Coordinates of C-alpha atoms in Angstrom, one line a residue:
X14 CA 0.0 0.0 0.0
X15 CA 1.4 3.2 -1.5
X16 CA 1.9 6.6 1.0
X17 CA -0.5 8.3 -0.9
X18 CA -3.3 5.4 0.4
X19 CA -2.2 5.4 3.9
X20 CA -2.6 9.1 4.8
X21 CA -6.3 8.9 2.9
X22 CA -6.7 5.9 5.0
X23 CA -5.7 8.2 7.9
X24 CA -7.9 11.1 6.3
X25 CA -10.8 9.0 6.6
X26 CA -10.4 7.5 9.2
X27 CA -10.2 10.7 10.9
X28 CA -13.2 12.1 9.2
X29 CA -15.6 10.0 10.5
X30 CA -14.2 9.3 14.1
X31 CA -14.9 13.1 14.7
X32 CA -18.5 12.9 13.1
X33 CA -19.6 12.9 17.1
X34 CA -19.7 14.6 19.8
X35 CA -20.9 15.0 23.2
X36 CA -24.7 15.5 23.8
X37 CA -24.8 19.3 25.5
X38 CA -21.1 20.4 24.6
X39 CA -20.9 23.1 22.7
X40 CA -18.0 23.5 20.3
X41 CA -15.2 25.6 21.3
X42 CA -11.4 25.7 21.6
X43 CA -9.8 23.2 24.3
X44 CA -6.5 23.2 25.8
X45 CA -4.6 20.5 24.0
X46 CA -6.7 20.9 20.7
X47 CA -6.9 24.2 18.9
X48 CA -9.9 25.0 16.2
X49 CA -8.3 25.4 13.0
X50 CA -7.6 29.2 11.9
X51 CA -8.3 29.3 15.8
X52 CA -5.9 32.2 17.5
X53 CA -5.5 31.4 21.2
X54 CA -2.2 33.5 22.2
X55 CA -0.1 30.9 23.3
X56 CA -1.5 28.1 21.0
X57 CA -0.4 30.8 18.2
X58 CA 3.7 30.1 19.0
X59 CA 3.1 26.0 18.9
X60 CA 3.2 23.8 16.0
X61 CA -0.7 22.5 15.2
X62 CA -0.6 18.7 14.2
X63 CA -3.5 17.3 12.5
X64 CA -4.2 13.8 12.4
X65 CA -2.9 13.4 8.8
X66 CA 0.2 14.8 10.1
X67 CA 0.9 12.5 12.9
X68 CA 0.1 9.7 10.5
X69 CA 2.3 10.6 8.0
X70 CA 5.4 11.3 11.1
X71 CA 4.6 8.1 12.6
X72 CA 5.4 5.3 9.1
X73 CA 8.4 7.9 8.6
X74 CA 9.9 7.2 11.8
X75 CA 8.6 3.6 13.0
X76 CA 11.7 1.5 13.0
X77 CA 9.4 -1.3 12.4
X78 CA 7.8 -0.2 8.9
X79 CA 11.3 0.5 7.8
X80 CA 12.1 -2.7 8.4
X81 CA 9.4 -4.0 6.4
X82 CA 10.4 -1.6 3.7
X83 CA 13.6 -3.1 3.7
X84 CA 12.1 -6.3 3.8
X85 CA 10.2 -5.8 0.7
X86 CA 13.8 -4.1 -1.2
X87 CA 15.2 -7.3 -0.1
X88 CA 12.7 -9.5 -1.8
X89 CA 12.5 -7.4 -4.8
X90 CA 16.8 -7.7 -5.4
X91 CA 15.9 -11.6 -4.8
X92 CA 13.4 -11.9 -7.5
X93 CA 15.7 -10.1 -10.1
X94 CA 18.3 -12.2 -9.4
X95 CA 16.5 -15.3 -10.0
X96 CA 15.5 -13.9 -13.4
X97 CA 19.7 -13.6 -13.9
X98 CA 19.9 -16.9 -12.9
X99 CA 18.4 -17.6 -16.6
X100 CA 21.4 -16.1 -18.6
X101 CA 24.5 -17.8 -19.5
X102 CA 27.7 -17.0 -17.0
X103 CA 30.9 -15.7 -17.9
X104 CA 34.2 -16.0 -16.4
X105 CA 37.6 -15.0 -17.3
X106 CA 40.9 -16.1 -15.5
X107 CA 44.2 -14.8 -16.0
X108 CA 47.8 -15.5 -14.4
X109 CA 51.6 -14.9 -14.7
X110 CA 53.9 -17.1 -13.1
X111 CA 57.9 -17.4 -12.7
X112 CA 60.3 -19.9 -11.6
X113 CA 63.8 -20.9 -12.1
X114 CA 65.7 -24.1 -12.1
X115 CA 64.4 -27.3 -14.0
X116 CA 61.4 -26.2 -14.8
X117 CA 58.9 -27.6 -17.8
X118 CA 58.6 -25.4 -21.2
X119 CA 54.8 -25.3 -20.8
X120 CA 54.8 -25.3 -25.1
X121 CA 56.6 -28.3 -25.6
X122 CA 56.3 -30.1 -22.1
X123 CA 60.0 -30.7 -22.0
X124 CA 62.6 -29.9 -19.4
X125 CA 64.8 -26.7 -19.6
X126 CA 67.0 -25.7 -17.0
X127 CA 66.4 -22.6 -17.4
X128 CA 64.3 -19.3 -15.7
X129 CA 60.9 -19.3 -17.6
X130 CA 58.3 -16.6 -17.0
X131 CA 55.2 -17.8 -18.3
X132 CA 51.1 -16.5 -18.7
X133 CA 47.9 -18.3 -18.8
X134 CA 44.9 -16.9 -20.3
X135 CA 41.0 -18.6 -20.3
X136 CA 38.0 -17.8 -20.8
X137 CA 34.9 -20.2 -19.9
X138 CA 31.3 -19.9 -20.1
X139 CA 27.8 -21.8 -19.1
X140 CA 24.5 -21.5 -19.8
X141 CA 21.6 -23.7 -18.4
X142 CA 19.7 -25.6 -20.7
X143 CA 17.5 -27.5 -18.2
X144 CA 17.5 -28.1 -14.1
X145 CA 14.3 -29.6 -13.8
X146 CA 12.3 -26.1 -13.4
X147 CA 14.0 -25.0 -10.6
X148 CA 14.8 -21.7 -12.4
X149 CA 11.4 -20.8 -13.2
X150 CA 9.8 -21.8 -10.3
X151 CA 12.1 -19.8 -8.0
X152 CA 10.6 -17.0 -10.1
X153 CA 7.4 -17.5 -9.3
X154 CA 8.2 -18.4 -5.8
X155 CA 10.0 -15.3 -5.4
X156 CA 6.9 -13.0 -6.8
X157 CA 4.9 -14.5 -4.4
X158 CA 7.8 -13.6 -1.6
X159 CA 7.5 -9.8 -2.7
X160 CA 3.8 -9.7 -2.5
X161 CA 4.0 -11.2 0.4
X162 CA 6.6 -8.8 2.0
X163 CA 4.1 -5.7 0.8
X164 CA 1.0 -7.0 2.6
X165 CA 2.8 -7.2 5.7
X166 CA 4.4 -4.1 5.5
X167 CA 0.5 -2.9 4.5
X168 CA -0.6 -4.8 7.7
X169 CA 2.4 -2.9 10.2
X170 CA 1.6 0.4 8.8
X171 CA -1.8 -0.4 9.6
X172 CA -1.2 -1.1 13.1
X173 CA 0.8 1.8 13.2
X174 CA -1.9 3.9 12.0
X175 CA -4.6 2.5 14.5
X176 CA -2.3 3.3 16.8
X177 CA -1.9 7.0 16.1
X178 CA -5.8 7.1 15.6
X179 CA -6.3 5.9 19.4
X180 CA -3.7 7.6 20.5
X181 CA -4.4 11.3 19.1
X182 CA -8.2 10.7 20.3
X183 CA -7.2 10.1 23.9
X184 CA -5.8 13.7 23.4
X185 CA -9.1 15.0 22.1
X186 CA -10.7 12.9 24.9
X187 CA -8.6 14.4 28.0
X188 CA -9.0 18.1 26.2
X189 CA -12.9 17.3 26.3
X190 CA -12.7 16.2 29.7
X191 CA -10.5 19.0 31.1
X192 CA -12.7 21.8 28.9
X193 CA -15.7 20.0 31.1
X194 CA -13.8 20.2 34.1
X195 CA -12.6 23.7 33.9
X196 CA -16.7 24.7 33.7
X197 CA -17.2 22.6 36.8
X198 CA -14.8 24.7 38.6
X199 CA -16.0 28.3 37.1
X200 CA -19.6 27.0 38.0
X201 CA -18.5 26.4 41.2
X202 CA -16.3 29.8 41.7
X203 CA -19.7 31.6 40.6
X204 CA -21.8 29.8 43.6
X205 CA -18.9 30.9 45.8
X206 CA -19.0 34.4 44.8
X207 CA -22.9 34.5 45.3
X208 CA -22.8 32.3 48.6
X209 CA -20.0 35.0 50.0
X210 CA -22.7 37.5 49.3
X211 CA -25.4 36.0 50.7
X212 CA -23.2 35.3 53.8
X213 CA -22.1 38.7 54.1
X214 CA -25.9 39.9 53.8
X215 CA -26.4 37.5 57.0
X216 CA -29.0 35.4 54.0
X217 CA -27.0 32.2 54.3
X218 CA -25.1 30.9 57.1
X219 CA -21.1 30.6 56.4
X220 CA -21.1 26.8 56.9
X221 CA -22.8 27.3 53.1
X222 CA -19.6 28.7 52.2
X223 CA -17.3 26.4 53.6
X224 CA -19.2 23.6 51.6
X225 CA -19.2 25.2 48.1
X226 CA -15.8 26.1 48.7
X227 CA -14.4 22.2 49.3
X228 CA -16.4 21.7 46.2
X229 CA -14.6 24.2 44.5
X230 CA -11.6 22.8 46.0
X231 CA -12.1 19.2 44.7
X232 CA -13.2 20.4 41.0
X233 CA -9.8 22.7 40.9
X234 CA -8.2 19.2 41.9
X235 CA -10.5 17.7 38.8
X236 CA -8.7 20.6 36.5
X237 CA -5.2 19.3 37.5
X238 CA -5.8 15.6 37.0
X239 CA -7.8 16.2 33.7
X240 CA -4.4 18.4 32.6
X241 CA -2.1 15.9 33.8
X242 CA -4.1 13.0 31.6
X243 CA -3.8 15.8 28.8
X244 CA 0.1 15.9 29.1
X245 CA 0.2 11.4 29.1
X246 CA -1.7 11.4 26.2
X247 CA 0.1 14.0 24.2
X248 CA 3.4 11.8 25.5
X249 CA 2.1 8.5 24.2
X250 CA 1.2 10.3 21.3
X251 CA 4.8 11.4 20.7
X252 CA 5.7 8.1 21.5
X253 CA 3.5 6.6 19.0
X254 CA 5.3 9.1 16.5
X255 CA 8.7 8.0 17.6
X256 CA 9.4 11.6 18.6
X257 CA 10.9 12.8 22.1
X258 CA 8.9 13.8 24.7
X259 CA 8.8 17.2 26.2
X260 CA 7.9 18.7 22.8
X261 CA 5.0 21.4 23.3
X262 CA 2.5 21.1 20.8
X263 CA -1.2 21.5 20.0
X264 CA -3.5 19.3 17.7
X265 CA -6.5 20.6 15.6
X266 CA -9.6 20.1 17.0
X267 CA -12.8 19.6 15.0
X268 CA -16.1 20.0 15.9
X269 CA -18.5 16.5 16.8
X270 CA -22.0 16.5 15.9
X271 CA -24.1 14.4 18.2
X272 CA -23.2 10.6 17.7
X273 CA -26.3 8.7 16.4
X274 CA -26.1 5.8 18.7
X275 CA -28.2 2.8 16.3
X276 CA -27.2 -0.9 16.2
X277 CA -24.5 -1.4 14.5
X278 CA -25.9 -3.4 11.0
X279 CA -23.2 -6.1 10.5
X280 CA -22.5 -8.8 12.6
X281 CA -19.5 -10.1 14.3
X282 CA -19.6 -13.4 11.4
X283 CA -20.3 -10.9 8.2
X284 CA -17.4 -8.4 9.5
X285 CA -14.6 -11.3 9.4
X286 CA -15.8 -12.9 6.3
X287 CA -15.2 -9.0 4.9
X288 CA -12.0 -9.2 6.5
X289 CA -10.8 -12.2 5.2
X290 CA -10.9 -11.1 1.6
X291 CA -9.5 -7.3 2.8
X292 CA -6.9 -8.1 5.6
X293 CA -3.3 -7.5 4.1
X294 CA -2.3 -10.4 7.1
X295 CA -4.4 -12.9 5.8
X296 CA -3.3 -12.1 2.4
X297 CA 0.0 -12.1 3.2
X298 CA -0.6 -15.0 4.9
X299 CA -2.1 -17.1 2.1
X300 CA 1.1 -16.3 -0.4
X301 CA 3.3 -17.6 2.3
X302 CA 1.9 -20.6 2.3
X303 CA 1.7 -20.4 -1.7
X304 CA 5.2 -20.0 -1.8
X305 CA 6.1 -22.9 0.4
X306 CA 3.9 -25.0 -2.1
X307 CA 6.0 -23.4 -4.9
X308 CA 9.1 -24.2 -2.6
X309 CA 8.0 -28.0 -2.9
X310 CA 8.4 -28.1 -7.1
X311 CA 11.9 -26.2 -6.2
X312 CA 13.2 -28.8 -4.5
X313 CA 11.9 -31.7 -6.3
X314 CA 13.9 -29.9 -9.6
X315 CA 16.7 -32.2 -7.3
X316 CA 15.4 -35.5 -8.5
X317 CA 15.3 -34.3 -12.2
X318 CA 18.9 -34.7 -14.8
X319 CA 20.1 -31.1 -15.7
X320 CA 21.2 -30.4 -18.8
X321 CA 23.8 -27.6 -19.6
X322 CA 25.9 -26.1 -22.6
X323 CA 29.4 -24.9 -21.8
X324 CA 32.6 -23.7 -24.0
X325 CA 35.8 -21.9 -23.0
X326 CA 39.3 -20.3 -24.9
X327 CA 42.9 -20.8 -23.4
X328 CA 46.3 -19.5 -24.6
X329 CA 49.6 -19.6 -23.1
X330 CA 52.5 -17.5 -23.6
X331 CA 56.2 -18.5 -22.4
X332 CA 59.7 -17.0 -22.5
X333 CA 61.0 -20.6 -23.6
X334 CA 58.4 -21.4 -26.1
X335 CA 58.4 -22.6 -29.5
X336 CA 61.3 -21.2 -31.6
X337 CA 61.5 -20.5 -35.2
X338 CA 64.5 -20.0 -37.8
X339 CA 65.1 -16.7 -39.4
X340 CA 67.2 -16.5 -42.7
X341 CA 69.9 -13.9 -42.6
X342 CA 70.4 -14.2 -46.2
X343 CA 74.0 -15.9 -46.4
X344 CA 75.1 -18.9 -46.5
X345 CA 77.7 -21.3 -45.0
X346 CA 79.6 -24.0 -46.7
X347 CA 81.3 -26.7 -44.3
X348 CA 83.7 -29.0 -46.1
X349 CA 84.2 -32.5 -44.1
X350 CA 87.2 -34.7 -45.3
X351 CA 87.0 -38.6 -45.1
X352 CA 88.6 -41.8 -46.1
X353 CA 85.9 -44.1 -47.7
X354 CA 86.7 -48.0 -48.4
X355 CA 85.5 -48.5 -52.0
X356 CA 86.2 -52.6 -53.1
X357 CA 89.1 -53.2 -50.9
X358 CA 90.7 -50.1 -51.1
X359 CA 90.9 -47.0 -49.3
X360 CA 90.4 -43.6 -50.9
X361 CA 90.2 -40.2 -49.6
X362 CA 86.5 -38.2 -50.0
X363 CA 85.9 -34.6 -49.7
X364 CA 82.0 -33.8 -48.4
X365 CA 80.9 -30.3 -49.2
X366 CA 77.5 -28.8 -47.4
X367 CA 76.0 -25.5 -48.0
X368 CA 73.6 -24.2 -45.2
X369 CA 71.3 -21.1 -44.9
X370 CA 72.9 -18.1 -42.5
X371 CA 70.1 -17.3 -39.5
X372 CA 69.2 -17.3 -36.0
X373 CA 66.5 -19.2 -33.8
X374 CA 64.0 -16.6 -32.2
X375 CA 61.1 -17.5 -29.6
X376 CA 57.7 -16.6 -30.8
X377 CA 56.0 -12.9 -30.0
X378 CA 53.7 -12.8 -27.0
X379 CA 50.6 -12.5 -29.3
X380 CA 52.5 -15.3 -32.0
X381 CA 52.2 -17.7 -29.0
X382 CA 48.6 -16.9 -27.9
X383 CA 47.4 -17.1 -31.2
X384 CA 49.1 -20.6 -32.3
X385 CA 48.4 -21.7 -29.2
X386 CA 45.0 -21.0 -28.9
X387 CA 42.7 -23.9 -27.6
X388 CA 38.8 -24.1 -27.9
X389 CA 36.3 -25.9 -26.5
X390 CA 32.2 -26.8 -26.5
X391 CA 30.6 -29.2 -24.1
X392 CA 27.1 -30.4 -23.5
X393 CA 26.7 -31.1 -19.9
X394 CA 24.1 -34.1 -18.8
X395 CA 23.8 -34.8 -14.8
X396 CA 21.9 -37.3 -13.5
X397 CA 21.5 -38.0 -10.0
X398 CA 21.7 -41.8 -9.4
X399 CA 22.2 -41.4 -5.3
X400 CA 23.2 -38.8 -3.6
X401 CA 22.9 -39.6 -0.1
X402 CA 19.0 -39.1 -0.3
X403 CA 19.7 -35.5 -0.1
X404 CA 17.1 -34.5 -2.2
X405 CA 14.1 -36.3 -1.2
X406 CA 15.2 -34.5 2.6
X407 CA 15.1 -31.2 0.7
X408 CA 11.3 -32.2 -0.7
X409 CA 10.3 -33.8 2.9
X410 CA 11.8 -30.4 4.5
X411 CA 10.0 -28.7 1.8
X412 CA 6.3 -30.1 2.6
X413 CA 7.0 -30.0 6.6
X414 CA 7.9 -25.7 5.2
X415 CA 4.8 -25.6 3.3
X416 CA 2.3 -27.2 6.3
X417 CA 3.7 -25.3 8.9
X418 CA 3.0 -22.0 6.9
X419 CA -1.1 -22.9 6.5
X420 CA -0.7 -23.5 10.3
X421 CA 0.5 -19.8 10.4
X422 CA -2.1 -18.6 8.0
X423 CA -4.9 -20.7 10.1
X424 CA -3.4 -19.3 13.2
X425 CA -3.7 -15.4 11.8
X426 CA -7.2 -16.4 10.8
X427 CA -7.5 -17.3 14.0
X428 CA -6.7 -14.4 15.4
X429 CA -8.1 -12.1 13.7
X430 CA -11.6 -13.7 14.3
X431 CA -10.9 -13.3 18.0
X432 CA -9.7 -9.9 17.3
X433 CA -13.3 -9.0 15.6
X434 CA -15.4 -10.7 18.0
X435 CA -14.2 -9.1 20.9
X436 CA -14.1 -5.7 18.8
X437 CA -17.7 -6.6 18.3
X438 CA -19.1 -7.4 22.0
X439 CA -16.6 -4.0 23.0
X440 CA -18.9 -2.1 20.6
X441 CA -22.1 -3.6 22.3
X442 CA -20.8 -3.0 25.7
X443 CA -19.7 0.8 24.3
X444 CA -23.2 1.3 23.0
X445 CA -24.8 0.5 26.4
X446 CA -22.7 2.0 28.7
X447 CA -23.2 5.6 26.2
X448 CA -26.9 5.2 26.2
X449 CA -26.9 4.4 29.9
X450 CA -24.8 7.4 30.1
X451 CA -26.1 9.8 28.2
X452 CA -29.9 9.0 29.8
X453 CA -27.9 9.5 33.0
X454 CA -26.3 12.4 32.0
X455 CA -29.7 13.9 31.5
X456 CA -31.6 12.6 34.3
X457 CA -28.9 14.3 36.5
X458 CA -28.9 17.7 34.4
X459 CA -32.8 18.2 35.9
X460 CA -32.0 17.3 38.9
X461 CA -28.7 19.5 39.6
X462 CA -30.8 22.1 37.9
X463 CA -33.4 21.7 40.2
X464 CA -31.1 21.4 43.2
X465 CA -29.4 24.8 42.0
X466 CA -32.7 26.5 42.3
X467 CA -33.5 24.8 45.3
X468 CA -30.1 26.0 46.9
X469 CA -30.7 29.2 45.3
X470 CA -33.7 29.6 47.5
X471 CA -32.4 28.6 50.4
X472 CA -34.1 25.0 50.3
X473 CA -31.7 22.5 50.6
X474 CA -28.5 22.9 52.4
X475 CA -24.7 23.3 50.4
X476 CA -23.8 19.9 50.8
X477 CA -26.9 18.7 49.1
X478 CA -26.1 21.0 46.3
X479 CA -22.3 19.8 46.6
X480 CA -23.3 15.9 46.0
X481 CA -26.0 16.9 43.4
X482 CA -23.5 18.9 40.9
X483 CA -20.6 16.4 41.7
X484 CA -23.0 13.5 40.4
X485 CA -23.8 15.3 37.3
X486 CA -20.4 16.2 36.6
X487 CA -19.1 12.8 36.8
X488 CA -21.7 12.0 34.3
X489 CA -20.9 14.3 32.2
X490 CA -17.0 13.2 31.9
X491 CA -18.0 9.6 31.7
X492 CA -20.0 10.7 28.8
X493 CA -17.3 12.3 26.9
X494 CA -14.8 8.5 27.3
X495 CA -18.3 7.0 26.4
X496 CA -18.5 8.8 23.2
X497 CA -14.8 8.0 22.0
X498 CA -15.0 4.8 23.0
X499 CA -17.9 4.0 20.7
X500 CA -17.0 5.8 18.1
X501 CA -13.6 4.2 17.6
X502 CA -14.9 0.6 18.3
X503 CA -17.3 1.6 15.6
X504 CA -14.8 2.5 13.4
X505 CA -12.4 -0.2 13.6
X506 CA -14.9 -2.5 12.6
X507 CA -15.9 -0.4 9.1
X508 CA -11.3 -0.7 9.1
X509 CA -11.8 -4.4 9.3
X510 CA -14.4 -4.3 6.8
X511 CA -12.7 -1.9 4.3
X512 CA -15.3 0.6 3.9
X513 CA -14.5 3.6 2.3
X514 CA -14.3 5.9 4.9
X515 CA -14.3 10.2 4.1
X516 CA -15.4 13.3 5.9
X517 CA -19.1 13.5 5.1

């Protein structure tokens, strides 16, 4: 999966997890997540990351999609070379030698006593003919191997990209939260204001004070533990970015509608059957297991005769090679007297020979290469007869390969169907506890409002208007996890399911 798919991915992943919101927030800036075009002083000096952006930091700087990347160049340099395997193979060889003493004149295989320096030249060459398929089915073996390699790096930049997705919400989730808490605590400042004024009127007795002031006390408290769950999230989502931490930074925040809480309309069965035909795991998977099967024909090409074609060229040069007479032009008469017996008497003979004026020289360098130049054609047949039963171990290794790799693709299977079931009962058990929520949420709205106006008037006492507003409050925060918990279980079942996913 291409860069360009991932970050759409991301995009639209993005685009619908933020199609909710809370019921009764209204939208507005919140510390850890700025509106965009928003200017909010400080906010204005920080870098704004959207989610697109901390997608698109994240497979740039996770060591482990690099390492898939590699993976996959890996694969890709083993599959060419496989096709190279197909092409004849050269080799030339070269060497100069010297000795001294009795030593062999390489041209004539005779013994000199003499220092010869002396060169060797070949050049050899082989070209498969047949090897009982190996060659072309380590081809196809290897095409699946690259496929293979993309769908899992597909399947770890997925991972990667869930886990920025869960990782940025829990930022948008404790900004939520602390925005919440922040209007518990000025809600709370405004009753201590008016309760100081009734108080000093002599309207309400000071004990009212002291009550609405430990309530504004413990939701000050709420503002620093909703911050300091701000700051861990924005840490783990450096973390999940493979950036340092300590690095001050804002993300854009985008305004929820209301979530429309409806069962969701596939089930857990129909989601993994979508997932089976989607899932770059399962895919990646299934071509492991196809190349092991491939693997099996590889090594059975063991059993087979091969057939190759192979030639070479040699020359040798030597400082005691051949020699040749060279005619100076003159000529030499030698005059040899002898007595010869002719019938029974002796008689002196005179023996005149006339012989060519010259010198012996050795052969040029090229001279010798040339005459004694040596070539050669062969056509190579191998047939294994027994060789230590090597080969059927490399097809028995082969099948043992090839069954242990459906286990691992029955195994991911496996997995993944757990994965989707219990995505599936957590969206159930999401969908409950928001609708239990959010009916709670309003049930204690009418009744802190009616408590307010009760306390208001002097009915009830602070401490019944303490417990009222901190059991609407806490409603109202459970709402917000609620909402992001159902959303994203929602979601990551539409991921399983590949559904297009976009900003409407």
């Amino acid at each position: 999966m291409c860069m360009q798919r991932k970050l759409f991915l991301g995009i639209g992943i993005v685009g619908c997890l933020l199609s909710v919101s809370v019921t009764g927030l209204q939208a507005q800036s919140v510390p850890g997540a700025v509106s965009p075009g928003a200017t909010t002083g400080k906010a204005d000096t920080l870098p704004v990351l959207s989610l697109p952006q901390c997608i698109d930091i994240a497979l740039k700087n996770n060591i482990t999609v690099r390492q898939g990347q590699l993976q996959v160049q890996s694969s890709q340099l083993q599959l060419k070379q496989s096709k190279f395997n197909q092409l004849p193979s050269v080799n030339g060889f070269a060497s100069q030698g010297f000795s001294s003493g009795r030593n062999i004149n390489p041209s004539t295989n005779q013994f000199v006593d003499v220092g010869v320096r002396s060169n060797n030249f070949q050049l050899s060459g082989s070209m498969p003919v047949f090897q009982g398929y190996q060659l072309r089915n380590l081809i196809r073996q290897n095409q699946t191997i690259v496929k293979a390699s993309e769908k899992e790096l597909d399947a770890t930049e997925n991972t990667v990209i869930l886990n920025v997705i869960q990782q940025y919400l829990a930022v948008l989730t404790g900004a939520e939260q602390l925005t919440v808490a922040k209007r518990q605590a000025e809600t709370s400042q405004l009753q201590v204001e008016r309760t100081q004024k009734l108080v000093n009127a002599g309207s309400a007795p000071e004990a009212n004070l002291f009550e609405i002031k430990a309530t504004l006390a413990n939701d000050e408290l709420a503002v620093v533990n909703a911050q300091n769950t701000v700051d861990l999230a924005k840490l783990a989502l450096l973390q999940a970015m493979n950036l340092p931490g300590g690095q001050a930074f804002e993300i854009e925040y985008i305004k929820l509608p209301d979530p429309r809480i409806e069962g969701y309309t596939a089930t857990a069965l129909q989601v993994y059957e979508a997932a089976l035909a989607t899932q770059p795991q399962i895919i990646a998977a299934d071509l492991r297991t196809e190349s092991a099967r491939i693997g099996i024909d590889v090594a059975k090409a063991g059993l087979y005769p091969r057939l190759s074609l192979s030639g070479n060229l040699s020359s040798i040069y030597s400082t005691v090679g051949l020699s040749r007479f060279v005619a100076d032009g003159t000529t030499t008469q030698n005059r040899t007297d002898a007595n010869v017996e002719i019938a029974g008497t002796t008689q002196p003979v005179t023996i005149i020979t006339t012989s060519p004026g010259g010198t012996y020289q050795t052969y040029g360098f090229f001279e010798q290469l040339t005459n004694t130049l040596n070539r050669g054609v062969s056509l190579n047949l191998n047939i294994p007869i027994f060789t230590n039963r090597q080969y059927r171990t490399n097809v028995t290794t082969a099948i043992i390969q090839q069954q242990n790799a459906q286990l691992t693709a029955d195994n991911t299977r496996l997995q993944l169907r757990q994965q989707i079931e219990t995505a599936y009962t957590n969206l159930l058990a999401a969908s409950n506890r928001y609708r239990a929520t959010d009916a709670s949420v309003s049930s204690l709205e009418r009744a802190f409002k009616a408590a307010e106006s009760r306390f208001n008037a002097g009915a009830i006492n602070a401490v019944d208007y303490s417990l009222a507003k901190l059991r609407y409050d806490n409603a109202r925060a459970q709402l917000v996890q609620a909402k992001y918990d159902y959303v994203f279980r929602t979601k990551i079942l539409d991921f399983y399911q590949n559904k297009p996913l976009s900003f409407n």
